[in-house]
Amino acid sequence: MQDHVCSPGCTHGVTPETEKDITEEFQESRRRFLRDAMVIGGGAATLGAMSMPAGAFAASASTSPGAGNASHYYIPASVETVLWGYFSKSAKPVVELNSGDFATIETLTHHANDDAERMVKGDPGAESIFYWDAQRKGVDRRGAGPMDAKIGAGAGAGVHILTGPVHINGAEPGDVLEVRIIDVAPRPSGNAAFKGRTYGSNVAAAWGFQYGDLLTEPKKREVVTIYEVDATGERNWARAVYNYRWTPQTDPFGIVHPTIDYPGVPVDRSTISENHGILKNIRVPIRPHFGTIGVAPAEADMVTSIPPSYTGGNIDNWRIGKGATLYYPVAVKGAMFTVGDPHASQGDSELCGTAIECSLTGTFQFILHKKSDLPGTPLAELHYPLLETQDDWVLHGFSYANYLAELGPNAQDEIYNKSSVDRAMRDAYRKMRHFLMTTQGLGEDEAISLMSIAVDFGITQVVDGNWGVHAIINKGMFPARET
Amino acid sequence: MQDHVCSPGCTHGVTPETEKDITEEFQESRRRFLRDAMVIGGGAATLGAMSMPAGAFAASASTSPGAGNASHYYIPASVETVLWGYFSKSAKPVVELNSGDFATIETLTHHANDDAERMVKGDPGAESIFYWDAQRKGVDRRGAGPMDAKIGAGAGAGVHILTGPVHINGAEPGDVLEVRIIDVAPRPSGNAAFKGRTYGSNVAAAWGFQYGDLLTEPKKREVVTIYEVDATGERNWARAVYNYRWTPQTDPFGIVHPTIDYPGVPVDRSTISENHGILKNIRVPIRPHFGTIGVAPAEADMVTSIPPSYTGGNIDNWRIGKGATLYYPVAVKGAMFTVGDPHASQGDSELCGTAIECSLTGTFQFILHKKSDLPGTPLAELHYPLLETQDDWVLHGFSYANYLAELGPNAQDEIYNKSSVDRAMRDAYRKMRHFLMTTQGLGEDEAISLMSIAVDFGITQVVDGNWGVHAIINKGMFPARET
């Protein structure tokens, strides 16, 4: 593995040139996917020299380890570095890093097998994870369900390939973890036949909002659409390549999947029919982002990756891309940050069940805000995932703010029967009121008036069990904060 | 009344200079509020000379009366030109105009009496409409309810002051009416003490999403917040002036209004307490638009202005401002276009029940698309209000697409018990699917995939009985249409 030691003045991920450098340096490490030797950095980068944008919150500045040194880790996606379908407070960390450190993390879409030629073949990381023959799977457990589930180990109770967990040294329940997304890059196809291109899959799935509410027969069909994205990042749009209707697939263990009920099932191409010439000449704007990104919940050892919650997770907000910063309430020791479910693009609602599911590599910086430093800062009392973009603050409401605590021991199943945009709107209202009253010091009447005239509520997703409504408020309307 | 005859090269409303001209020319007419003599134009303006942006739909171009002459009408707001709280297919039109004609229409906020000094006094139009003493009201009927309702004539079943109806000659059920919003300007305070300023009112009302879900006592309070907007249009933000808690008000007829249950009730200033210094230094971005804008429904003679429906109405989408174009299915002879409920700004959801309710004057152009010309065009089969902005198409879903038809004879009351964002999301999905399949020629699977990856669903409002979800799709992704 080629080492990279961050040194003073290191600007990894900060300019296009250094992005290219880092990509080349990490090329080698990516082929190895070794879980136990991924510390790339550990050197002496001065944070101040990284020209990181100052956090909008004074708290960010005051608690960031400005005087310290930062390490920069590289975490490839491999069987050794991913959890398939669940968050876990007790999983072995892929890396333990300090506040201020950086990590470049590969994430793979769990839909890569929808077109394995384009998204798995020739990519050692993907091949290791998706490996499945009559004897074994590269990753056996897929989901937080029982290992002996008839449908497959883990029961598909959770579907996303998540890279991590990343253990943040010193993080404890009550702290706040700030995660800055420094860069996001598409993962090129490993197949020489598709050199220079990246692909993604959109599935109109059984869990989509449209399922059973179609005009044309069969009304309960699932449809996979393969999209092509430019791997160089020069083109800001995607195009459809072809689509096909899902047919019952028999996995290598002999289980039949009449619908897409278990992640990563290989598709027997002889059973499907490709329709080309679809969405002709239509340029779909891309919005690369991470659908699932968060810290581990405290409520259970293994938590399905599908419903989002107070610790983030499968928020599925396309605004969680390059330049965005997330703030999470830390629920367990080490925070256990995990990321995956990469998307090339998605609309608010993720209507049919998925985005353009497309492998991406992200560079992140982690800043730990200790509980004792929070009182009097805008991060005090943060009990939900908060997103900050260049222009806005974005809060996430869900049908249940913390479904694991609210729905009892069967919460991970029960949540799918309780989905409601109406409830998520209620939660988003209460969270935005809290945010304005605590971080902006407004009275309740002031907060409510402002929410009605200046906050935009949108439908994040209606497909993840715990449905989401986000609330967006422009930062520009507030006077400069005293530091 | 000073006449203005549009002549070739007339650019009324098209540049800032001509906007100023038209304002001055119409100054005189505004003081008179004469219903029967408001034809300003009728001359020979060549449409081509108005440099109107070409409609994004080929249909717009092919059916616009490009070779004809256009008249430009001015409709002041007065007791003679408004319907308070209802749409009506049988009301006497304030003007009858032809396809291609323009109208500059004054609209008044029904919340002007929340601060009559700032929003009524010295403004003859507003004074005539809000007039109310022990003997008579300037406008007696307020709402579509019974005239002998205890609470007041019309029962407040509908609250918006709507200017109109505008009869479009030749319009018949099955046609489509295109309404282009050429300009929107704030209405300056008529009170010399507030010269050069415009004011608006935001009410956290009993019909708001927050009502009964407050942190602080009393949990069922209503709060009025007065905002100041720059009347010159140079400043793109508003600021709060003060707020007060609604107290029971006795109207001049002796009826007590413990809550804001009837529109236009004068506020006895001795009973309220103004809180100044609120929302200090906060600059609220303005988004001037018309909350209620639409054509008359066919289902009843008088229809409350509150719930939006297939004919538009109280859509409450802040994107319906300058530069926007609306397409409505015509439901009755003459279309009977009506507009009001002006807003200086609103967020998606209009959470607390109102926007910054602020009188505005709009300039509109009307283009009639005849039913026989629609087949084969993107406007064929249009059965819902469609909004087009510079960048996007925006479709409006409601809890009930046509609540008047769906909920039976008591629909105008019943709708308030049936509000649901979930249902509105379902309706928005179906409408966007229809739009993509008919106007873009996509198959159902193509439409659904595109909706999931490129359409943003947002919450328009949760306060108008028939709750709304809008769906936004960027026009730029589609290839240029053959003309």
PDB file of C-alpha atoms in Angstrom, chain A residues 1-240:
ATOM      1  CA  MET A   1       0.000   0.000   0.000  1.00  0.00           C
ATOM      2  CA  GLN A   2       1.342   3.343  -0.985  1.00  0.00           C
ATOM      3  CA  ASP A   3       1.569   5.577   1.990  1.00  0.00           C
ATOM      4  CA  HIS A   4       0.487   9.142   2.051  1.00  0.00           C
ATOM      5  CA  VAL A   5       1.498  11.256   4.958  1.00  0.00           C
ATOM      6  CA  CYS A   6      -0.372  14.527   5.285  1.00  0.00           C
ATOM      7  CA  SER A   7       2.131  17.296   5.853  1.00  0.00           C
ATOM      8  CA  PRO A   8       1.702  20.986   6.603  1.00  0.00           C
ATOM      9  CA  GLY A   9       0.035  22.604   3.647  1.00  0.00           C
ATOM     10  CA  CYS A  10      -1.643  19.407   2.517  1.00  0.00           C
ATOM     11  CA  THR A  11      -4.746  20.312   0.610  1.00  0.00           C
ATOM     12  CA  HIS A  12      -6.124  16.882  -0.058  1.00  0.00           C
ATOM     13  CA  GLY A  13      -9.504  17.089  -1.595  1.00  0.00           C
ATOM     14  CA  VAL A  14      -9.569  20.845  -1.526  1.00  0.00           C
ATOM     15  CA  THR A  15      -8.664  21.724  -5.128  1.00  0.00           C
ATOM     16  CA  PRO A  16      -9.228  19.838  -8.384  1.00  0.00           C
ATOM     17  CA  GLU A  17      -5.479  19.273  -8.755  1.00  0.00           C
ATOM     18  CA  THR A  18      -5.070  17.737  -5.333  1.00  0.00           C
ATOM     19  CA  GLU A  19      -8.167  15.672  -5.889  1.00  0.00           C
ATOM     20  CA  LYS A  20      -6.407  14.150  -8.880  1.00  0.00           C
ATOM     21  CA  ASP A  21      -3.281  13.574  -6.817  1.00  0.00           C
ATOM     22  CA  ILE A  22      -5.116  11.815  -4.070  1.00  0.00           C
ATOM     23  CA  THR A  23      -6.961   9.642  -6.534  1.00  0.00           C
ATOM     24  CA  GLU A  24      -3.720   8.475  -8.080  1.00  0.00           C
ATOM     25  CA  GLU A  25      -2.055   7.905  -4.754  1.00  0.00           C
ATOM     26  CA  PHE A  26      -4.961   5.831  -3.574  1.00  0.00           C
ATOM     27  CA  GLN A  27      -5.238   3.838  -6.783  1.00  0.00           C
ATOM     28  CA  GLU A  28      -2.959   1.187  -5.434  1.00  0.00           C
ATOM     29  CA  SER A  29      -4.590   0.859  -2.043  1.00  0.00           C
ATOM     30  CA  ARG A  30      -7.948   0.449  -3.670  1.00  0.00           C
ATOM     31  CA  ARG A  31      -6.915  -2.831  -5.254  1.00  0.00           C
ATOM     32  CA  ARG A  32      -5.981  -4.378  -1.962  1.00  0.00           C
ATOM     33  CA  PHE A  33      -8.975  -3.780   0.278  1.00  0.00           C
ATOM     34  CA  LEU A  34      -7.090  -4.636   3.406  1.00  0.00           C
ATOM     35  CA  ARG A  35      -9.050  -3.847   6.477  1.00  0.00           C
ATOM     36  CA  ASP A  36      -6.139  -3.827   8.861  1.00  0.00           C
ATOM     37  CA  ALA A  37      -3.702  -1.536   7.161  1.00  0.00           C
ATOM     38  CA  MET A  38      -5.559   1.438   5.961  1.00  0.00           C
ATOM     39  CA  VAL A  39      -3.979   4.203   7.897  1.00  0.00           C
ATOM     40  CA  ILE A  40      -2.573   6.344   5.174  1.00  0.00           C
ATOM     41  CA  GLY A  41      -1.839   9.409   7.155  1.00  0.00           C
ATOM     42  CA  GLY A  42      -1.003  10.097  10.748  1.00  0.00           C
ATOM     43  CA  GLY A  43       1.394  12.879   9.874  1.00  0.00           C
ATOM     44  CA  ALA A  44       1.497  16.492  10.636  1.00  0.00           C
ATOM     45  CA  ALA A  45      -1.036  18.349   8.548  1.00  0.00           C
ATOM     46  CA  THR A  46      -1.988  21.580  10.187  1.00  0.00           C
ATOM     47  CA  LEU A  47      -5.710  21.959   9.996  1.00  0.00           C
ATOM     48  CA  GLY A  48      -5.389  25.663   9.441  1.00  0.00           C
ATOM     49  CA  ALA A  49      -3.474  25.004   6.271  1.00  0.00           C
ATOM     50  CA  MET A  50      -6.297  22.957   4.787  1.00  0.00           C
ATOM     51  CA  SER A  51      -8.298  26.097   4.152  1.00  0.00           C
ATOM     52  CA  MET A  52     -11.434  24.421   5.402  1.00  0.00           C
ATOM     53  CA  PRO A  53     -14.447  26.663   5.265  1.00  0.00           C
ATOM     54  CA  ALA A  54     -15.147  27.997   8.699  1.00  0.00           C
ATOM     55  CA  GLY A  55     -18.147  26.311  10.235  1.00  0.00           C
ATOM     56  CA  ALA A  56     -21.175  28.532  10.229  1.00  0.00           C
ATOM     57  CA  PHE A  57     -21.554  27.757  13.859  1.00  0.00           C
ATOM     58  CA  ALA A  58     -19.179  29.442  16.195  1.00  0.00           C
ATOM     59  CA  ALA A  59     -19.142  26.134  17.994  1.00  0.00           C
ATOM     60  CA  SER A  60     -17.395  24.553  15.056  1.00  0.00           C
ATOM     61  CA  ALA A  61     -14.523  26.942  15.242  1.00  0.00           C
ATOM     62  CA  SER A  62     -14.137  26.942  18.958  1.00  0.00           C
ATOM     63  CA  THR A  63     -14.081  23.202  19.337  1.00  0.00           C
ATOM     64  CA  SER A  64     -12.245  22.186  16.191  1.00  0.00           C
ATOM     65  CA  PRO A  65      -8.766  20.993  16.960  1.00  0.00           C
ATOM     66  CA  GLY A  66      -7.210  23.863  15.070  1.00  0.00           C
ATOM     67  CA  ALA A  67      -3.819  23.580  16.653  1.00  0.00           C
ATOM     68  CA  GLY A  68      -3.450  19.847  16.208  1.00  0.00           C
ATOM     69  CA  ASN A  69      -2.326  17.560  13.444  1.00  0.00           C
ATOM     70  CA  ALA A  70      -4.658  15.682  11.139  1.00  0.00           C
ATOM     71  CA  SER A  71      -4.360  12.239   9.661  1.00  0.00           C
ATOM     72  CA  HIS A  72      -5.906  11.228   6.386  1.00  0.00           C
ATOM     73  CA  TYR A  73      -7.155   7.661   6.063  1.00  0.00           C
ATOM     74  CA  TYR A  74      -8.224   5.718   3.038  1.00  0.00           C
ATOM     75  CA  ILE A  75     -10.908   3.099   3.423  1.00  0.00           C
ATOM     76  CA  PRO A  76     -11.512   0.961   0.367  1.00  0.00           C
ATOM     77  CA  ALA A  77     -14.761  -0.949  -0.013  1.00  0.00           C
ATOM     78  CA  SER A  78     -14.181  -4.643   0.493  1.00  0.00           C
ATOM     79  CA  VAL A  79     -15.630  -7.620   2.315  1.00  0.00           C
ATOM     80  CA  GLU A  80     -13.484  -6.512   5.234  1.00  0.00           C
ATOM     81  CA  THR A  81     -14.717  -2.951   5.439  1.00  0.00           C
ATOM     82  CA  VAL A  82     -18.448  -3.100   4.905  1.00  0.00           C
ATOM     83  CA  LEU A  83     -21.580  -3.939   6.849  1.00  0.00           C
ATOM     84  CA  TRP A  84     -24.334  -4.974   4.474  1.00  0.00           C
ATOM     85  CA  GLY A  85     -27.700  -3.662   5.507  1.00  0.00           C
ATOM     86  CA  TYR A  86     -27.240  -2.534   9.087  1.00  0.00           C
ATOM     87  CA  PHE A  87     -25.739  -0.098  11.532  1.00  0.00           C
ATOM     88  CA  SER A  88     -23.997  -1.551  14.544  1.00  0.00           C
ATOM     89  CA  LYS A  89     -22.617  -0.020  17.682  1.00  0.00           C
ATOM     90  CA  SER A  90     -20.668  -3.212  18.353  1.00  0.00           C
ATOM     91  CA  ALA A  91     -19.111  -3.924  14.955  1.00  0.00           C
ATOM     92  CA  LYS A  92     -15.333  -3.819  14.771  1.00  0.00           C
ATOM     93  CA  PRO A  93     -14.280  -0.369  13.510  1.00  0.00           C
ATOM     94  CA  VAL A  94     -12.466  -0.158  10.188  1.00  0.00           C
ATOM     95  CA  VAL A  95     -10.470   2.728  11.568  1.00  0.00           C
ATOM     96  CA  GLU A  96     -10.201   4.675  14.797  1.00  0.00           C
ATOM     97  CA  LEU A  97      -9.469   8.299  14.183  1.00  0.00           C
ATOM     98  CA  ASN A  98      -9.278  11.573  16.024  1.00  0.00           C
ATOM     99  CA  SER A  99     -11.353  14.692  15.792  1.00  0.00           C
ATOM    100  CA  GLY A 100      -9.997  16.728  12.912  1.00  0.00           C
ATOM    101  CA  ASP A 101      -8.926  13.724  10.881  1.00  0.00           C
ATOM    102  CA  PHE A 102      -9.917  13.019   7.303  1.00  0.00           C
ATOM    103  CA  ALA A 103     -11.005   9.820   5.645  1.00  0.00           C
ATOM    104  CA  THR A 104     -11.541   8.998   2.002  1.00  0.00           C
ATOM    105  CA  ILE A 105     -14.147   6.266   1.949  1.00  0.00           C
ATOM    106  CA  GLU A 106     -15.262   4.113  -0.949  1.00  0.00           C
ATOM    107  CA  THR A 107     -18.958   3.280  -1.033  1.00  0.00           C
ATOM    108  CA  LEU A 108     -20.609   0.747  -3.279  1.00  0.00           C
ATOM    109  CA  THR A 109     -24.185   0.636  -4.431  1.00  0.00           C
ATOM    110  CA  HIS A 110     -26.076  -2.450  -3.367  1.00  0.00           C
ATOM    111  CA  HIS A 111     -27.699  -2.387  -6.817  1.00  0.00           C
ATOM    112  CA  ALA A 112     -24.464  -3.119  -8.691  1.00  0.00           C
ATOM    113  CA  ASN A 113     -25.667  -6.613  -9.574  1.00  0.00           C
ATOM    114  CA  ASP A 114     -28.574  -5.102 -11.501  1.00  0.00           C
ATOM    115  CA  ASP A 115     -25.931  -4.861 -14.249  1.00  0.00           C
ATOM    116  CA  ALA A 116     -22.891  -6.769 -13.040  1.00  0.00           C
ATOM    117  CA  GLU A 117     -21.033  -6.339 -16.318  1.00  0.00           C
ATOM    118  CA  ARG A 118     -21.018  -2.586 -15.863  1.00  0.00           C
ATOM    119  CA  MET A 119     -20.887  -2.233 -12.074  1.00  0.00           C
ATOM    120  CA  VAL A 120     -19.108  -5.290 -10.644  1.00  0.00           C
ATOM    121  CA  LYS A 121     -16.876  -6.954 -13.240  1.00  0.00           C
ATOM    122  CA  GLY A 122     -13.245  -5.910 -13.124  1.00  0.00           C
ATOM    123  CA  ASP A 123     -13.676  -4.028  -9.858  1.00  0.00           C
ATOM    124  CA  PRO A 124     -11.951  -6.091  -7.142  1.00  0.00           C
ATOM    125  CA  GLY A 125     -13.774  -4.337  -4.314  1.00  0.00           C
ATOM    126  CA  ALA A 126     -17.171  -4.920  -5.865  1.00  0.00           C
ATOM    127  CA  GLU A 127     -16.276  -8.448  -6.942  1.00  0.00           C
ATOM    128  CA  SER A 128     -15.261  -9.362  -3.402  1.00  0.00           C
ATOM    129  CA  ILE A 129     -18.469  -8.037  -1.904  1.00  0.00           C
ATOM    130  CA  PHE A 130     -20.907  -9.370  -4.495  1.00  0.00           C
ATOM    131  CA  TYR A 131     -19.241 -12.772  -4.765  1.00  0.00           C
ATOM    132  CA  TRP A 132     -21.852 -15.516  -4.503  1.00  0.00           C
ATOM    133  CA  ASP A 133     -21.636 -19.148  -5.624  1.00  0.00           C
ATOM    134  CA  ALA A 134     -23.380 -22.294  -4.477  1.00  0.00           C
ATOM    135  CA  GLN A 135     -21.011 -22.588  -1.510  1.00  0.00           C
ATOM    136  CA  ARG A 136     -20.534 -19.061  -0.213  1.00  0.00           C
ATOM    137  CA  LYS A 137     -21.259 -15.376  -0.438  1.00  0.00           C
ATOM    138  CA  GLY A 138     -18.630 -12.642  -0.202  1.00  0.00           C
ATOM    139  CA  VAL A 139     -20.790 -11.044   2.454  1.00  0.00           C
ATOM    140  CA  ASP A 140     -23.206 -13.520   3.952  1.00  0.00           C
ATOM    141  CA  ARG A 141     -25.185 -11.317   6.319  1.00  0.00           C
ATOM    142  CA  ARG A 142     -27.343  -8.861   4.463  1.00  0.00           C
ATOM    143  CA  GLY A 143     -29.609  -7.088   6.872  1.00  0.00           C
ATOM    144  CA  ALA A 144     -30.167  -7.092  10.604  1.00  0.00           C
ATOM    145  CA  GLY A 145     -32.519 -10.100  10.537  1.00  0.00           C
ATOM    146  CA  PRO A 146     -31.849 -13.699  11.550  1.00  0.00           C
ATOM    147  CA  MET A 147     -28.971 -15.545   9.893  1.00  0.00           C
ATOM    148  CA  ASP A 148     -31.197 -18.526   9.181  1.00  0.00           C
ATOM    149  CA  ALA A 149     -33.919 -16.564   7.422  1.00  0.00           C
ATOM    150  CA  LYS A 150     -35.286 -18.546   4.500  1.00  0.00           C
ATOM    151  CA  ILE A 151     -34.837 -15.658   2.116  1.00  0.00           C
ATOM    152  CA  GLY A 152     -31.138 -15.339   2.992  1.00  0.00           C
ATOM    153  CA  ALA A 153     -28.873 -14.512   5.906  1.00  0.00           C
ATOM    154  CA  GLY A 154     -29.908 -11.283   7.617  1.00  0.00           C
ATOM    155  CA  ALA A 155     -33.304 -11.520   5.871  1.00  0.00           C
ATOM    156  CA  GLY A 156     -32.576  -8.461   3.753  1.00  0.00           C
ATOM    157  CA  ALA A 157     -33.834  -6.479   6.748  1.00  0.00           C
ATOM    158  CA  GLY A 158     -31.662  -3.615   5.636  1.00  0.00           C
ATOM    159  CA  VAL A 159     -30.176  -3.500   2.159  1.00  0.00           C
ATOM    160  CA  HIS A 160     -27.444  -0.892   1.840  1.00  0.00           C
ATOM    161  CA  ILE A 161     -23.751  -1.702   1.615  1.00  0.00           C
ATOM    162  CA  LEU A 162     -22.275   0.548   4.283  1.00  0.00           C
ATOM    163  CA  THR A 163     -18.577   1.222   4.671  1.00  0.00           C
ATOM    164  CA  GLY A 164     -17.475   1.456   8.265  1.00  0.00           C
ATOM    165  CA  PRO A 165     -17.885   1.868  11.100  1.00  0.00           C
ATOM    166  CA  VAL A 166     -15.408   4.661  11.644  1.00  0.00           C
ATOM    167  CA  HIS A 167     -14.697   5.006  15.360  1.00  0.00           C
ATOM    168  CA  ILE A 168     -14.095   8.592  16.481  1.00  0.00           C
ATOM    169  CA  ASN A 169     -11.785   8.529  19.455  1.00  0.00           C
ATOM    170  CA  GLY A 170     -13.274  10.097  22.526  1.00  0.00           C
ATOM    171  CA  ALA A 171     -16.822  10.285  21.196  1.00  0.00           C
ATOM    172  CA  GLU A 172     -19.441   9.499  23.812  1.00  0.00           C
ATOM    173  CA  PRO A 173     -23.232   9.671  24.020  1.00  0.00           C
ATOM    174  CA  GLY A 174     -24.315  13.295  24.344  1.00  0.00           C
ATOM    175  CA  ASP A 175     -21.537  14.618  22.129  1.00  0.00           C
ATOM    176  CA  VAL A 176     -22.169  15.956  18.631  1.00  0.00           C
ATOM    177  CA  LEU A 177     -20.263  14.664  15.615  1.00  0.00           C
ATOM    178  CA  GLU A 178     -19.738  17.056  12.735  1.00  0.00           C
ATOM    179  CA  VAL A 179     -19.021  15.418   9.397  1.00  0.00           C
ATOM    180  CA  ARG A 180     -17.870  17.590   6.512  1.00  0.00           C
ATOM    181  CA  ILE A 181     -18.202  16.173   3.019  1.00  0.00           C
ATOM    182  CA  ILE A 182     -15.064  17.453   1.327  1.00  0.00           C
ATOM    183  CA  ASP A 183     -15.431  15.673  -1.955  1.00  0.00           C
ATOM    184  CA  VAL A 184     -17.563  13.148  -3.806  1.00  0.00           C
ATOM    185  CA  ALA A 185     -16.385  11.312  -6.928  1.00  0.00           C
ATOM    186  CA  PRO A 186     -18.028   8.681  -9.116  1.00  0.00           C
ATOM    187  CA  ARG A 187     -16.450   5.215  -9.154  1.00  0.00           C
ATOM    188  CA  PRO A 188     -15.435   4.286 -12.703  1.00  0.00           C
ATOM    189  CA  SER A 189     -16.508   0.947 -14.131  1.00  0.00           C
ATOM    190  CA  GLY A 190     -13.792  -1.661 -13.600  1.00  0.00           C
ATOM    191  CA  ASN A 191     -14.692  -3.333 -16.879  1.00  0.00           C
ATOM    192  CA  ALA A 192     -12.380  -2.282 -19.703  1.00  0.00           C
ATOM    193  CA  ALA A 193     -15.329  -2.414 -22.097  1.00  0.00           C
ATOM    194  CA  PHE A 194     -16.825   0.543 -20.221  1.00  0.00           C
ATOM    195  CA  LYS A 195     -13.650   2.473 -19.490  1.00  0.00           C
ATOM    196  CA  GLY A 196     -14.166   6.063 -18.412  1.00  0.00           C
ATOM    197  CA  ARG A 197     -17.827   5.554 -17.588  1.00  0.00           C
ATOM    198  CA  THR A 198     -19.777   5.062 -14.415  1.00  0.00           C
ATOM    199  CA  TYR A 199     -23.126   3.359 -14.175  1.00  0.00           C
ATOM    200  CA  GLY A 200     -26.034   3.376 -11.833  1.00  0.00           C
ATOM    201  CA  SER A 201     -29.331   1.587 -11.411  1.00  0.00           C
ATOM    202  CA  ASN A 202     -32.776   2.920 -10.682  1.00  0.00           C
ATOM    203  CA  VAL A 203     -35.365   0.417  -9.591  1.00  0.00           C
ATOM    204  CA  ALA A 204     -39.094   1.016  -9.556  1.00  0.00           C
ATOM    205  CA  ALA A 205     -39.450  -1.390  -6.690  1.00  0.00           C
ATOM    206  CA  ALA A 206     -42.072  -3.174  -4.664  1.00  0.00           C
ATOM    207  CA  TRP A 207     -41.437  -0.716  -1.824  1.00  0.00           C
ATOM    208  CA  GLY A 208     -41.936   2.278  -4.122  1.00  0.00           C
ATOM    209  CA  PHE A 209     -44.811   4.743  -3.882  1.00  0.00           C
ATOM    210  CA  GLN A 210     -46.012   3.708  -7.365  1.00  0.00           C
ATOM    211  CA  TYR A 211     -46.255  -0.013  -6.657  1.00  0.00           C
ATOM    212  CA  GLY A 212     -49.752  -1.287  -7.299  1.00  0.00           C
ATOM    213  CA  ASP A 213     -50.777   2.176  -8.529  1.00  0.00           C
ATOM    214  CA  LEU A 214     -49.827   1.840 -12.189  1.00  0.00           C
ATOM    215  CA  LEU A 215     -51.862   2.497 -15.307  1.00  0.00           C
ATOM    216  CA  THR A 216     -50.522  -0.342 -17.410  1.00  0.00           C
ATOM    217  CA  GLU A 217     -50.295  -4.089 -16.733  1.00  0.00           C
ATOM    218  CA  PRO A 218     -48.862  -5.844 -14.870  1.00  0.00           C
ATOM    219  CA  LYS A 219     -49.649  -3.392 -12.099  1.00  0.00           C
ATOM    220  CA  LYS A 220     -47.212  -4.936  -9.679  1.00  0.00           C
ATOM    221  CA  ARG A 221     -44.137  -5.004 -11.878  1.00  0.00           C
ATOM    222  CA  GLU A 222     -40.642  -3.977 -10.818  1.00  0.00           C
ATOM    223  CA  VAL A 223     -38.524  -2.213 -13.417  1.00  0.00           C
ATOM    224  CA  VAL A 224     -34.759  -1.674 -13.423  1.00  0.00           C
ATOM    225  CA  THR A 225     -33.359   1.257 -15.417  1.00  0.00           C
ATOM    226  CA  ILE A 226     -29.618   1.489 -15.981  1.00  0.00           C
ATOM    227  CA  TYR A 227     -28.127   4.982 -16.249  1.00  0.00           C
ATOM    228  CA  GLU A 228     -24.725   6.123 -17.444  1.00  0.00           C
ATOM    229  CA  VAL A 229     -22.844   8.848 -15.632  1.00  0.00           C
ATOM    230  CA  ASP A 230     -19.655  10.484 -16.807  1.00  0.00           C
ATOM    231  CA  ALA A 231     -16.781   9.160 -14.712  1.00  0.00           C
ATOM    232  CA  THR A 232     -14.591  12.221 -15.197  1.00  0.00           C
ATOM    233  CA  GLY A 233     -17.042  14.526 -13.521  1.00  0.00           C
ATOM    234  CA  GLU A 234     -17.028  16.878 -16.506  1.00  0.00           C
ATOM    235  CA  ARG A 235     -20.599  16.214 -17.519  1.00  0.00           C
ATOM    236  CA  ASN A 236     -23.310  17.245 -15.110  1.00  0.00           C
ATOM    237  CA  TRP A 237     -25.981  14.930 -16.427  1.00  0.00           C
ATOM    238  CA  ALA A 238     -26.799  11.261 -16.697  1.00  0.00           C
ATOM    239  CA  ARG A 239     -28.590   9.392 -19.470  1.00  0.00           C
ATOM    240  CA  ALA A 240     -30.617   6.207 -19.489  1.00  0.00           C
TER     241      ALA A 240
END
